mmCIF file with all atom_site columns, C-alpha atoms in Angstrom:
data_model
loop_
_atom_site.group_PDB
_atom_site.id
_atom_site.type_symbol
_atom_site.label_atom_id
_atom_site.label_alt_id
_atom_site.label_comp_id
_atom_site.label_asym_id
_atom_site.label_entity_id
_atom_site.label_seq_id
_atom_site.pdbx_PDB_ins_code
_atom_site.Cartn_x
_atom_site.Cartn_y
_atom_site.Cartn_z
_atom_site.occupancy
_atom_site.B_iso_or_equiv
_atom_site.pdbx_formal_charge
_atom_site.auth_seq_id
_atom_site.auth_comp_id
_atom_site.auth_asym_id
_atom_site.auth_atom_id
_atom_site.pdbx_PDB_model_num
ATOM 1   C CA . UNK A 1 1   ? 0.173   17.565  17.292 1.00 0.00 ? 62  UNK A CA 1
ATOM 2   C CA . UNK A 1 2   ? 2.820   15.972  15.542 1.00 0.00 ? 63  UNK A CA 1
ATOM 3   C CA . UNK A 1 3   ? 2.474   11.733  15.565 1.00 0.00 ? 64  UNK A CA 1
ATOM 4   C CA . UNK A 1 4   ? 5.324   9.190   15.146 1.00 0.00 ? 65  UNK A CA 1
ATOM 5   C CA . UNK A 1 5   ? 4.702   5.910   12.699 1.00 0.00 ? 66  UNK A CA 1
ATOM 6   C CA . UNK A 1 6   ? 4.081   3.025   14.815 1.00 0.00 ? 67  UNK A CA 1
ATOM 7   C CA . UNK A 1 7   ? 5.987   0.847   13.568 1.00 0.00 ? 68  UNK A CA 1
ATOM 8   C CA . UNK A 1 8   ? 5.561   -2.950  12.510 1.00 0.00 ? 69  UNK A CA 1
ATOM 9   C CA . UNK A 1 9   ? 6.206   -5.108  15.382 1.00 0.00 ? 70  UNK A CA 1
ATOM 10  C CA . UNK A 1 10  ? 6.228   -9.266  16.165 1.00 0.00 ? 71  UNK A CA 1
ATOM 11  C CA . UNK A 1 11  ? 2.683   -10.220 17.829 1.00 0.00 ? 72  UNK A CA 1
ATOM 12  C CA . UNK A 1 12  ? 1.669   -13.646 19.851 1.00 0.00 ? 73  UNK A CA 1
ATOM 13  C CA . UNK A 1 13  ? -1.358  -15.010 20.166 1.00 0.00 ? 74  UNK A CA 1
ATOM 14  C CA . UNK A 1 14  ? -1.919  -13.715 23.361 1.00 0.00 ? 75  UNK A CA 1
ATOM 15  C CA . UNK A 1 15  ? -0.791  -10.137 22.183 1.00 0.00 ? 76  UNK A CA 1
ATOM 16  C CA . UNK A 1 16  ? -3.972  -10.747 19.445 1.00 0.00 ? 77  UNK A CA 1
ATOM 17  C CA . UNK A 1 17  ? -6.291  -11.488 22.682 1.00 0.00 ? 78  UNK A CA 1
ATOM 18  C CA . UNK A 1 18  ? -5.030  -8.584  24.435 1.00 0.00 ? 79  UNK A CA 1
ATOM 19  C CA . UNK A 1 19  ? -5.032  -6.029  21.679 1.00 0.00 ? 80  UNK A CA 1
ATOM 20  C CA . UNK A 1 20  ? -8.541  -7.175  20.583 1.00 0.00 ? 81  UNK A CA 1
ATOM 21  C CA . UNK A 1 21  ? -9.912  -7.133  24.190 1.00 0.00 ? 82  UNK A CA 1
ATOM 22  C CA . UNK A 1 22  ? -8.632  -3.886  24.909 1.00 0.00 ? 83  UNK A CA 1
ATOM 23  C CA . UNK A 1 23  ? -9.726  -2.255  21.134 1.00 0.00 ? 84  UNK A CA 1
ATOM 24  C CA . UNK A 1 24  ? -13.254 -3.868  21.592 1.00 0.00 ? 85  UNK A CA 1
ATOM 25  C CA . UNK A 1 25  ? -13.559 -2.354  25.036 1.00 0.00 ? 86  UNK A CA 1
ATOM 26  C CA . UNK A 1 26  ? -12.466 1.174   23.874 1.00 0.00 ? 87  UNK A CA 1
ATOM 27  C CA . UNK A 1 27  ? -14.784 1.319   21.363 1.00 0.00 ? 88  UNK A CA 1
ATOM 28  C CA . UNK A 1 28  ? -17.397 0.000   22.621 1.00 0.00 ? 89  UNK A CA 1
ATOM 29  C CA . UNK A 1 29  ? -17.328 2.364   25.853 1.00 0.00 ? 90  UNK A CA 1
ATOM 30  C CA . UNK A 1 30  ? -16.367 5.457   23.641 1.00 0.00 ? 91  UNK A CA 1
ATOM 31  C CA . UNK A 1 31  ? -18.732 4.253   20.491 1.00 0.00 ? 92  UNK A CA 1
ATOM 32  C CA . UNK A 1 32  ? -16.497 4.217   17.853 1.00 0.00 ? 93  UNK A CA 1
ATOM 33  C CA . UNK A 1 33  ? -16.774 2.610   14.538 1.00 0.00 ? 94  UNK A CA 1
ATOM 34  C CA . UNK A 1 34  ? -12.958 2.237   14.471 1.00 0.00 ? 95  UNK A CA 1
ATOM 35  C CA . UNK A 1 35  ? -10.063 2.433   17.179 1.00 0.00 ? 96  UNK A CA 1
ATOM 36  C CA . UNK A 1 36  ? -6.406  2.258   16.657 1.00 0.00 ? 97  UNK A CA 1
ATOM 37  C CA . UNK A 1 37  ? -3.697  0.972   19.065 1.00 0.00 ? 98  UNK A CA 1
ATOM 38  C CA . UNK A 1 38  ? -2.233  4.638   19.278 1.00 0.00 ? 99  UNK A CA 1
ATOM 39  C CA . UNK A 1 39  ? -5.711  5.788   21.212 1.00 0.00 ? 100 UNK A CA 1
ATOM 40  C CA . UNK A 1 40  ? -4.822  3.543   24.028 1.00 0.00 ? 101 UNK A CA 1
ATOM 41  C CA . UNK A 1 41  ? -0.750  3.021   23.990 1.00 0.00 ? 102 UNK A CA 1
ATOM 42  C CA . UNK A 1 42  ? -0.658  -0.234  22.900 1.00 0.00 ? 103 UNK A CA 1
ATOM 43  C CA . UNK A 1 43  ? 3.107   -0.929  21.536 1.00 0.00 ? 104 UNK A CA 1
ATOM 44  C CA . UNK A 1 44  ? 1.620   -2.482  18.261 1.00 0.00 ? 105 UNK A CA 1
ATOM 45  C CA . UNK A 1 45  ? 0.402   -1.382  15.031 1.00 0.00 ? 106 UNK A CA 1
ATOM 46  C CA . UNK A 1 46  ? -3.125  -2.829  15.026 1.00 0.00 ? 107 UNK A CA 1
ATOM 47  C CA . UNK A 1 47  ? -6.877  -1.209  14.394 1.00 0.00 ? 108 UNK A CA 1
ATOM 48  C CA . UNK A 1 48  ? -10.024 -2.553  14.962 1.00 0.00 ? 109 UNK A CA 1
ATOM 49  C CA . UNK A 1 49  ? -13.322 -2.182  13.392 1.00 0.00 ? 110 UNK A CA 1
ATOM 50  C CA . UNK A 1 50  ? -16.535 -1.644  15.343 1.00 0.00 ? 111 UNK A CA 1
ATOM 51  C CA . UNK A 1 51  ? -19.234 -2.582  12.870 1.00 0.00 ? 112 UNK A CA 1
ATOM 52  C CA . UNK A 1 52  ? -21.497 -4.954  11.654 1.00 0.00 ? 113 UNK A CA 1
ATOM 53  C CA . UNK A 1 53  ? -18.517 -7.537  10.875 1.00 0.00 ? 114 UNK A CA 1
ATOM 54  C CA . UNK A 1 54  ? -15.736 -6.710  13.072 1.00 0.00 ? 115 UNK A CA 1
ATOM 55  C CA . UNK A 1 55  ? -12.368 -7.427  12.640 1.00 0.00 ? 116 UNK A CA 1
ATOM 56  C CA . UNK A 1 56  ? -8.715  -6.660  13.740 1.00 0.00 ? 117 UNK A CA 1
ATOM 57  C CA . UNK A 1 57  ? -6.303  -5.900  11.348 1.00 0.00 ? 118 UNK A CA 1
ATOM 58  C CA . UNK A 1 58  ? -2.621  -6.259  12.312 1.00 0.00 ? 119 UNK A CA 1
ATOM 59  C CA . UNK A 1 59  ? 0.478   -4.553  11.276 1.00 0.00 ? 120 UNK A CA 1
ATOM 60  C CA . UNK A 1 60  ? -2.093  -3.137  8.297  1.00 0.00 ? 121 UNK A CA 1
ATOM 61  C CA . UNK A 1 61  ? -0.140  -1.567  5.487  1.00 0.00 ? 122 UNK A CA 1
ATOM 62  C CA . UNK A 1 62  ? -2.191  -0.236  2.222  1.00 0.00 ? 123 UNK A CA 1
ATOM 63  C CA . UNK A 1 63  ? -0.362  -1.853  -0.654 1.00 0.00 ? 124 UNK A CA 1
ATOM 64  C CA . UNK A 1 64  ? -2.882  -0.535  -3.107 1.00 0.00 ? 125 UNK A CA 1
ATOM 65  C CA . UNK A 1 65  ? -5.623  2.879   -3.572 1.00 0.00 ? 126 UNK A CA 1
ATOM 66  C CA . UNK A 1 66  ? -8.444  2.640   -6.438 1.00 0.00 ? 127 UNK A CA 1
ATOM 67  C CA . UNK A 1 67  ? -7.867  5.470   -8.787 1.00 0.00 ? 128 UNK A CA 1
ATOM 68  C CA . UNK A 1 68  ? -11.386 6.858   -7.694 1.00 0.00 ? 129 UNK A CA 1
ATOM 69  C CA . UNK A 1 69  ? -11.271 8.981   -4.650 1.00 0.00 ? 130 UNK A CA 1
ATOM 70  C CA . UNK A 1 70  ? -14.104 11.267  -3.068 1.00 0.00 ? 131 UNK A CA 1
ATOM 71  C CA . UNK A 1 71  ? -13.704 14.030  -0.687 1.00 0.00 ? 132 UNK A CA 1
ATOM 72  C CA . UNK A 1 72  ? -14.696 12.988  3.146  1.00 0.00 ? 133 UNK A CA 1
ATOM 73  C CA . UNK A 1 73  ? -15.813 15.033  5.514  1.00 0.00 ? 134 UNK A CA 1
ATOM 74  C CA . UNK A 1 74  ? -14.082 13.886  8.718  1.00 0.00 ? 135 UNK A CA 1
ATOM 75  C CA . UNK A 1 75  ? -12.518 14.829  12.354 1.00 0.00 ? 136 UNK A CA 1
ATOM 76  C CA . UNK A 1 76  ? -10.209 12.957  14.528 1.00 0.00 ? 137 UNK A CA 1
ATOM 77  C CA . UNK A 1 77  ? -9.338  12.836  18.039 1.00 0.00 ? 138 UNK A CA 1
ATOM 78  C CA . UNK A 1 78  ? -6.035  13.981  17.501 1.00 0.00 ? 139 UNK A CA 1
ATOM 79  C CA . UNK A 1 79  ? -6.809  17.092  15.784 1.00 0.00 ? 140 UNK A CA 1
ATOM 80  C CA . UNK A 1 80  ? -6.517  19.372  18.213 1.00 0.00 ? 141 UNK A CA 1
ATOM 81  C CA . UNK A 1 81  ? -8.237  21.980  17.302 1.00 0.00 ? 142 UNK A CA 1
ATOM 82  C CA . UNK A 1 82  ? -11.642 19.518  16.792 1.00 0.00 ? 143 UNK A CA 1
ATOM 83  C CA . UNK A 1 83  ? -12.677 20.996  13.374 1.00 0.00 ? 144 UNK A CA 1
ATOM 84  C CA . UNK A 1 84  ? -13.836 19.135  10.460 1.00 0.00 ? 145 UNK A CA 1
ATOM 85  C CA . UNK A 1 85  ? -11.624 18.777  7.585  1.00 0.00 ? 146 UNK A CA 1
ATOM 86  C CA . UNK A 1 86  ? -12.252 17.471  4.015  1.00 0.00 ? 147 UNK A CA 1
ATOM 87  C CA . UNK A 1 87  ? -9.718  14.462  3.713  1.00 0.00 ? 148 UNK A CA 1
ATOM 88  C CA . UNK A 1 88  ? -9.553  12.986  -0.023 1.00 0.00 ? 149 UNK A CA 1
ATOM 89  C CA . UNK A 1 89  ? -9.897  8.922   0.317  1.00 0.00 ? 150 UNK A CA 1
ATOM 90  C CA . UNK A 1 90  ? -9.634  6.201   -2.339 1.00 0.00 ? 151 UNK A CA 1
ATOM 91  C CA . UNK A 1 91  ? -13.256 4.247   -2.928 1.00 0.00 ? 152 UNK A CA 1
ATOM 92  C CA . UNK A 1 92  ? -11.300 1.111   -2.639 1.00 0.00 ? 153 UNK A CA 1
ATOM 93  C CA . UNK A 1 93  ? -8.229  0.082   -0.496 1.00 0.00 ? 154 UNK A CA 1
ATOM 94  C CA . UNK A 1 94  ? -5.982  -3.216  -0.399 1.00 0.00 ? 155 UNK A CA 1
ATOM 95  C CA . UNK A 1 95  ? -4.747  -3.744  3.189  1.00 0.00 ? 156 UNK A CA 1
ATOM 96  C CA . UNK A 1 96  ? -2.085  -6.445  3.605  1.00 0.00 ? 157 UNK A CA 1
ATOM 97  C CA . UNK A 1 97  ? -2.230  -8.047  7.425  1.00 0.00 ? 158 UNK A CA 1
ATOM 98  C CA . UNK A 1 98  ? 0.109   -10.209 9.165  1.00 0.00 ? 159 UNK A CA 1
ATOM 99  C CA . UNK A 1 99  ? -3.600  -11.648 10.998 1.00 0.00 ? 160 UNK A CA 1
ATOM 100 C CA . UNK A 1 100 ? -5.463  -12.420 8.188  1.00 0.00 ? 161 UNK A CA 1
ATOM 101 C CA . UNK A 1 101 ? -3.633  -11.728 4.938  1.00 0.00 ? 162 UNK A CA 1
ATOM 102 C CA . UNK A 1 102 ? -5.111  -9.486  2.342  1.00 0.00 ? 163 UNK A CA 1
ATOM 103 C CA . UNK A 1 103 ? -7.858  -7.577  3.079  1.00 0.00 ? 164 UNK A CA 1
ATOM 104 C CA . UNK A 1 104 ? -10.173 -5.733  0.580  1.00 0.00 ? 165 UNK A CA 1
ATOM 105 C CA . UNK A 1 105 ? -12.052 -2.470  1.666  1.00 0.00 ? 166 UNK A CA 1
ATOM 106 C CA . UNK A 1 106 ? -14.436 -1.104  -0.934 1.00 0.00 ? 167 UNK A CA 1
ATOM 107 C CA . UNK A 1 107 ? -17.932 0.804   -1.337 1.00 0.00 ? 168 UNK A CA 1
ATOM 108 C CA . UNK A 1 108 ? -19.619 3.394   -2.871 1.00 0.00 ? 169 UNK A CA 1
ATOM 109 C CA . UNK A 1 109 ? -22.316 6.371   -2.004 1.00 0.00 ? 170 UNK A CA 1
ATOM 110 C CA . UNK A 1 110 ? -25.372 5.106   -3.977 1.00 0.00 ? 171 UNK A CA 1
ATOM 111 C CA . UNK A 1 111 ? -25.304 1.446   -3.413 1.00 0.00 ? 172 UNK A CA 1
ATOM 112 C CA . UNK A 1 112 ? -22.961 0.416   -0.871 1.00 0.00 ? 173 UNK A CA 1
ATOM 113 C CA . UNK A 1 113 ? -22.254 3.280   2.273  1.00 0.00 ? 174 UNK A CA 1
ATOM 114 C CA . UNK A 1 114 ? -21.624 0.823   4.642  1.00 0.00 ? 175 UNK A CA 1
ATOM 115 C CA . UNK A 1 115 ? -18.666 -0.442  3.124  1.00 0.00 ? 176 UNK A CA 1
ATOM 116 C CA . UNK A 1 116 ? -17.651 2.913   1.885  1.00 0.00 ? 177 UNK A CA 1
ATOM 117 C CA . UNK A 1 117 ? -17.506 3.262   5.739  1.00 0.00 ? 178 UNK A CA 1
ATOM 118 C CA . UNK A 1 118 ? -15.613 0.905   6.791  1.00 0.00 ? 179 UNK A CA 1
ATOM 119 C CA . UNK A 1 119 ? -13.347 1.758   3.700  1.00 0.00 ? 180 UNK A CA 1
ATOM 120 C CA . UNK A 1 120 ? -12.569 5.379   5.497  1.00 0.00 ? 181 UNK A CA 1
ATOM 121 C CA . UNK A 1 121 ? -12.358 4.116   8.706  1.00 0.00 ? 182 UNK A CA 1
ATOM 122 C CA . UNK A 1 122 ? -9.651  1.603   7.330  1.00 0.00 ? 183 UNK A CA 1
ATOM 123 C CA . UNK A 1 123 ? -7.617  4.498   5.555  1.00 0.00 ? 184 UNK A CA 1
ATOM 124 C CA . UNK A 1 124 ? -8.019  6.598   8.697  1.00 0.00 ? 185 UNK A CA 1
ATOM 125 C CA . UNK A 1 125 ? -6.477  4.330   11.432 1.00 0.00 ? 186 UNK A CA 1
ATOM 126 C CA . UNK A 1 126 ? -3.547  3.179   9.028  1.00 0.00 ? 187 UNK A CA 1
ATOM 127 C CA . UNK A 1 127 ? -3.199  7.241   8.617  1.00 0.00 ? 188 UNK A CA 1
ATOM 128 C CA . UNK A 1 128 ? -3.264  7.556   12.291 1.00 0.00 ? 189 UNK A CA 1
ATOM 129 C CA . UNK A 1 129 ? -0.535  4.258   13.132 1.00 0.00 ? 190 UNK A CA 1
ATOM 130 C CA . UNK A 1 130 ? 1.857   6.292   9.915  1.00 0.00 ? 191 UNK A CA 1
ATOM 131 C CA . UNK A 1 131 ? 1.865   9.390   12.273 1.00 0.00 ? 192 UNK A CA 1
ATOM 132 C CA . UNK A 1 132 ? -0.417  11.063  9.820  1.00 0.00 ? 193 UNK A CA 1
ATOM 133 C CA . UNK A 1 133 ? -3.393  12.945  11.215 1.00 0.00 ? 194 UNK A CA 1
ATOM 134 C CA . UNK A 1 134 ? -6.578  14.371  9.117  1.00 0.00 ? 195 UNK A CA 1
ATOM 135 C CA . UNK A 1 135 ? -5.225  17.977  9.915  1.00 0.00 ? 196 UNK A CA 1
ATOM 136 C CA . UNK A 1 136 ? -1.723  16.463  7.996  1.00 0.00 ? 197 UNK A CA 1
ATOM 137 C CA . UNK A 1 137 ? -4.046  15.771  4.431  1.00 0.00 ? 198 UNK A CA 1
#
């Protein structure tokens, strides 16, 4: 399945309420740690994180990868074919937002999964709103 880059677009502050409430829901009912705008055709470049602090991120853009990278063990709803891949991701990621600025996304195996976690998650939805799949790495 070939994606399209979503684009950066303008957003209000009731587009933030509406992309939020809709993101939230989706995860929550399908119990993801992370949804994108593309997995419910929203006409914005936004993601959402489903963990322990969760936040919205939008119009994300990576402006910066740590030098360290690990290989990932991952699978995406818009691989078709529903196999796991090995994806190579960065340890650490800086995420410039139009919602909340700069955003840091960093973690390790030994002493910090969970924000290793979000860190993939994070690199996976701005993959996904770039057109990029897991089955494109």
């Amino acid at each position: 399945m070939k994606l399209t880059k979503i684009e950066s677009t303008p957003f209000t502050k009731s587009d933030e309420e509406l992309i939020l409430k809709t993101l939230k829901r989706y995860a929550s009912s399908t119990k993801l740690s992370a949804v994108c705008t593309r997995s419910v055709n929203l006409p914005f470049r936004a993601f959402y994180l489903n963990t322990e602090t969760p936040l919205l991120l939008i119009n994300p853009i990576i402006t910066k990868y740590s030098n360290d990278a690990f290989q990932s063990t991952e699978m995406s709803e818009f691989d078709t074919n529903g196999k796991n891949r090995i994806v190579v991701r960065a340890f650490s990621i800086e995420v410039q937002t139009d919602n909340l600025g700069l955003v840091v996304f960093k973690g390790d195996m030994e002493n910090d999964r969970e924000g290793l976690d979000e860190c993939i998650f994070a690199q996976q939805m701005i993959d996904l709103l770039d057109g990029i799949t897991i089955a494109d790495k």
